[in-house]
């Protein structure tokens, strides 16, 4: 088992199983099925709260394997494709969804300090997400890519990218900065 490069902000942090069903539904599942079994997550109870560090460790192990970046991105995208959300949220524009992102995160992750998101808008089609969360960056990238696909109209061009020379959790910083730009 690999040593985790990501650490939760508080040892009591937990994450709800529903969010991690995407681990079992990703198109790349065959690449890391053995990791799920080794971590006891080859079956996930959607209503159970799991210790966040154990799920972070699992994600780190997936990310540290050959092709891990692609696997983590695909898991994040699948999360946004399959996430159960209130119907009224489905009808909102992406800007409104992103404004409430921290609340969505805290509804699915709990503890003294599960992490958080801060958002700033450069304009009405460019959001900057400051992600102070313990998850690997490529998973978070996939989540925002999936969110853009889910909430932007089908004909909308968009780009999701890390801030050039910006902080990254994967490189030991406390936050990762991700841009979502669309037109």
PDB file of N, CA and C in Angstrom, residues 17-27 74-86 142-143 145-147 149-151:
ATOM      1  N   UNK A  17     -20.906   7.975   1.811  1.00  0.00           N
ATOM      2  CA  UNK A  17     -20.691   6.976   0.774  1.00  0.00           C
ATOM      3  C   UNK A  17     -21.294   7.333  -0.569  1.00  0.00           C
ATOM      4  N   UNK A  18     -22.445   8.003  -0.573  1.00  0.00           N
ATOM      5  CA  UNK A  18     -23.121   8.364  -1.824  1.00  0.00           C
ATOM      6  C   UNK A  18     -22.177   9.052  -2.804  1.00  0.00           C
ATOM      7  N   UNK A  19     -21.324   9.918  -2.284  1.00  0.00           N
ATOM      8  CA  UNK A  19     -20.396  10.673  -3.128  1.00  0.00           C
ATOM      9  C   UNK A  19     -19.391   9.745  -3.805  1.00  0.00           C
ATOM     10  N   UNK A  20     -19.058   8.649  -3.151  1.00  0.00           N
ATOM     11  CA  UNK A  20     -17.981   7.799  -3.655  1.00  0.00           C
ATOM     12  C   UNK A  20     -18.466   6.596  -4.460  1.00  0.00           C
ATOM     13  N   UNK A  21     -19.769   6.534  -4.730  1.00  0.00           N
ATOM     14  CA  UNK A  21     -20.265   5.494  -5.631  1.00  0.00           C
ATOM     15  C   UNK A  21     -19.632   5.623  -7.008  1.00  0.00           C
ATOM     16  N   UNK A  22     -19.175   6.830  -7.341  1.00  0.00           N
ATOM     17  CA  UNK A  22     -18.518   7.037  -8.637  1.00  0.00           C
ATOM     18  C   UNK A  22     -17.257   6.188  -8.768  1.00  0.00           C
ATOM     19  N   UNK A  23     -16.661   5.780  -7.645  1.00  0.00           N
ATOM     20  CA  UNK A  23     -15.508   4.870  -7.697  1.00  0.00           C
ATOM     21  C   UNK A  23     -15.891   3.554  -8.363  1.00  0.00           C
ATOM     22  N   UNK A  24     -17.139   3.125  -8.146  1.00  0.00           N
ATOM     23  CA  UNK A  24     -17.611   1.851  -8.683  1.00  0.00           C
ATOM     24  C   UNK A  24     -18.213   1.988 -10.077  1.00  0.00           C
ATOM     25  N   UNK A  25     -18.416   3.227 -10.535  1.00  0.00           N
ATOM     26  CA  UNK A  25     -19.114   3.461 -11.797  1.00  0.00           C
ATOM     27  C   UNK A  25     -18.246   4.102 -12.875  1.00  0.00           C
ATOM     28  N   UNK A  26     -17.020   4.423 -12.549  1.00  0.00           N
ATOM     29  CA  UNK A  26     -16.123   5.073 -13.505  1.00  0.00           C
ATOM     30  C   UNK A  26     -15.836   4.145 -14.683  1.00  0.00           C
ATOM     31  N   UNK A  27     -15.649   4.737 -15.858  1.00  0.00           N
ATOM     32  CA  UNK A  27     -15.319   3.928 -17.032  1.00  0.00           C
ATOM     33  C   UNK A  27     -13.965   3.235 -16.868  1.00  0.00           C
ATOM     34  N   UNK A  74     -11.519  10.612 -14.312  1.00  0.00           N
ATOM     35  CA  UNK A  74     -12.744   9.907 -14.712  1.00  0.00           C
ATOM     36  C   UNK A  74     -13.670   9.672 -13.517  1.00  0.00           C
ATOM     37  N   UNK A  75     -13.109   9.435 -12.339  1.00  0.00           N
ATOM     38  CA  UNK A  75     -13.924   9.263 -11.129  1.00  0.00           C
ATOM     39  C   UNK A  75     -14.631  10.577 -10.792  1.00  0.00           C
ATOM     40  N   UNK A  76     -13.916  11.690 -10.885  1.00  0.00           N
ATOM     41  CA  UNK A  76     -14.521  12.996 -10.617  1.00  0.00           C
ATOM     42  C   UNK A  76     -15.623  13.338 -11.604  1.00  0.00           C
ATOM     43  N   UNK A  77     -15.391  13.062 -12.881  1.00  0.00           N
ATOM     44  CA  UNK A  77     -16.417  13.316 -13.900  1.00  0.00           C
ATOM     45  C   UNK A  77     -17.648  12.466 -13.617  1.00  0.00           C
ATOM     46  N   UNK A  78     -17.436  11.190 -13.308  1.00  0.00           N
ATOM     47  CA  UNK A  78     -18.557  10.286 -13.041  1.00  0.00           C
ATOM     48  C   UNK A  78     -19.351  10.757 -11.825  1.00  0.00           C
ATOM     49  N   UNK A  79     -18.665  11.287 -10.818  1.00  0.00           N
ATOM     50  CA  UNK A  79     -19.372  11.816  -9.646  1.00  0.00           C
ATOM     51  C   UNK A  79     -20.393  12.864 -10.077  1.00  0.00           C
ATOM     52  N   UNK A  80     -19.987  13.774 -10.940  1.00  0.00           N
ATOM     53  CA  UNK A  80     -20.909  14.830 -11.366  1.00  0.00           C
ATOM     54  C   UNK A  80     -22.001  14.307 -12.293  1.00  0.00           C
ATOM     55  N   UNK A  81     -21.745  13.226 -12.998  1.00  0.00           N
ATOM     56  CA  UNK A  81     -22.781  12.636 -13.855  1.00  0.00           C
ATOM     57  C   UNK A  81     -23.853  11.942 -13.033  1.00  0.00           C
ATOM     58  N   UNK A  82     -23.483  11.381 -11.881  1.00  0.00           N
ATOM     59  CA  UNK A  82     -24.393  10.527 -11.123  1.00  0.00           C
ATOM     60  C   UNK A  82     -24.833  11.106  -9.783  1.00  0.00           C
ATOM     61  N   UNK A  83     -24.307  12.258  -9.383  1.00  0.00           N
ATOM     62  CA  UNK A  83     -24.637  12.833  -8.073  1.00  0.00           C
ATOM     63  C   UNK A  83     -26.137  13.086  -7.959  1.00  0.00           C
ATOM     64  N   UNK A  84     -26.702  12.669  -6.826  1.00  0.00           N
ATOM     65  CA  UNK A  84     -28.106  12.929  -6.544  1.00  0.00           C
ATOM     66  C   UNK A  84     -28.221  14.332  -5.958  1.00  0.00           C
ATOM     67  N   UNK A  85     -28.944  15.180  -6.654  1.00  0.00           N
ATOM     68  CA  UNK A  85     -29.082  16.573  -6.234  1.00  0.00           C
ATOM     69  C   UNK A  85     -30.553  16.964  -6.250  1.00  0.00           C
ATOM     70  N   UNK A  86     -30.926  17.953  -5.443  1.00  0.00           N
ATOM     71  CA  UNK A  86     -32.319  18.415  -5.477  1.00  0.00           C
ATOM     72  C   UNK A  86     -32.686  18.906  -6.880  1.00  0.00           C
ATOM     73  N   UNK A 142     -11.501  16.632 -12.218  1.00  0.00           N
ATOM     74  CA  UNK A 142     -12.569  15.865 -12.852  1.00  0.00           C
ATOM     75  C   UNK A 142     -13.949  16.279 -12.375  1.00  0.00           C
ATOM     76  N   UNK A 143     -14.070  16.565 -11.079  1.00  0.00           N
ATOM     77  CA  UNK A 143     -15.351  17.019 -10.530  1.00  0.00           C
ATOM     78  C   UNK A 143     -15.787  18.318 -11.207  1.00  0.00           C
ATOM     79  N   UNK A 145     -14.733  19.550 -14.103  1.00  0.00           N
ATOM     80  CA  UNK A 145     -14.977  19.288 -15.520  1.00  0.00           C
ATOM     81  C   UNK A 145     -16.384  18.695 -15.683  1.00  0.00           C
ATOM     82  N   UNK A 146     -16.705  17.740 -14.823  1.00  0.00           N
ATOM     83  CA  UNK A 146     -18.037  17.135 -14.852  1.00  0.00           C
ATOM     84  C   UNK A 146     -19.141  18.133 -14.525  1.00  0.00           C
ATOM     85  N   UNK A 147     -18.869  19.049 -13.597  1.00  0.00           N
ATOM     86  CA  UNK A 147     -19.857  20.078 -13.254  1.00  0.00           C
ATOM     87  C   UNK A 147     -20.116  20.994 -14.446  1.00  0.00           C
ATOM     88  N   UNK A 149     -19.789  20.213 -17.580  1.00  0.00           N
ATOM     89  CA  UNK A 149     -20.578  19.436 -18.551  1.00  0.00           C
ATOM     90  C   UNK A 149     -22.034  19.319 -18.124  1.00  0.00           C
ATOM     91  N   UNK A 150     -22.266  19.199 -16.828  1.00  0.00           N
ATOM     92  CA  UNK A 150     -23.632  18.994 -16.336  1.00  0.00           C
ATOM     93  C   UNK A 150     -24.458  20.277 -16.371  1.00  0.00           C
ATOM     94  N   UNK A 151     -23.863  21.419 -16.018  1.00  0.00           N
ATOM     95  CA  UNK A 151     -24.645  22.641 -15.849  1.00  0.00           C
ATOM     96  C   UNK A 151     -24.530  23.651 -16.981  1.00  0.00           C
TER      97      UNK A 151
END
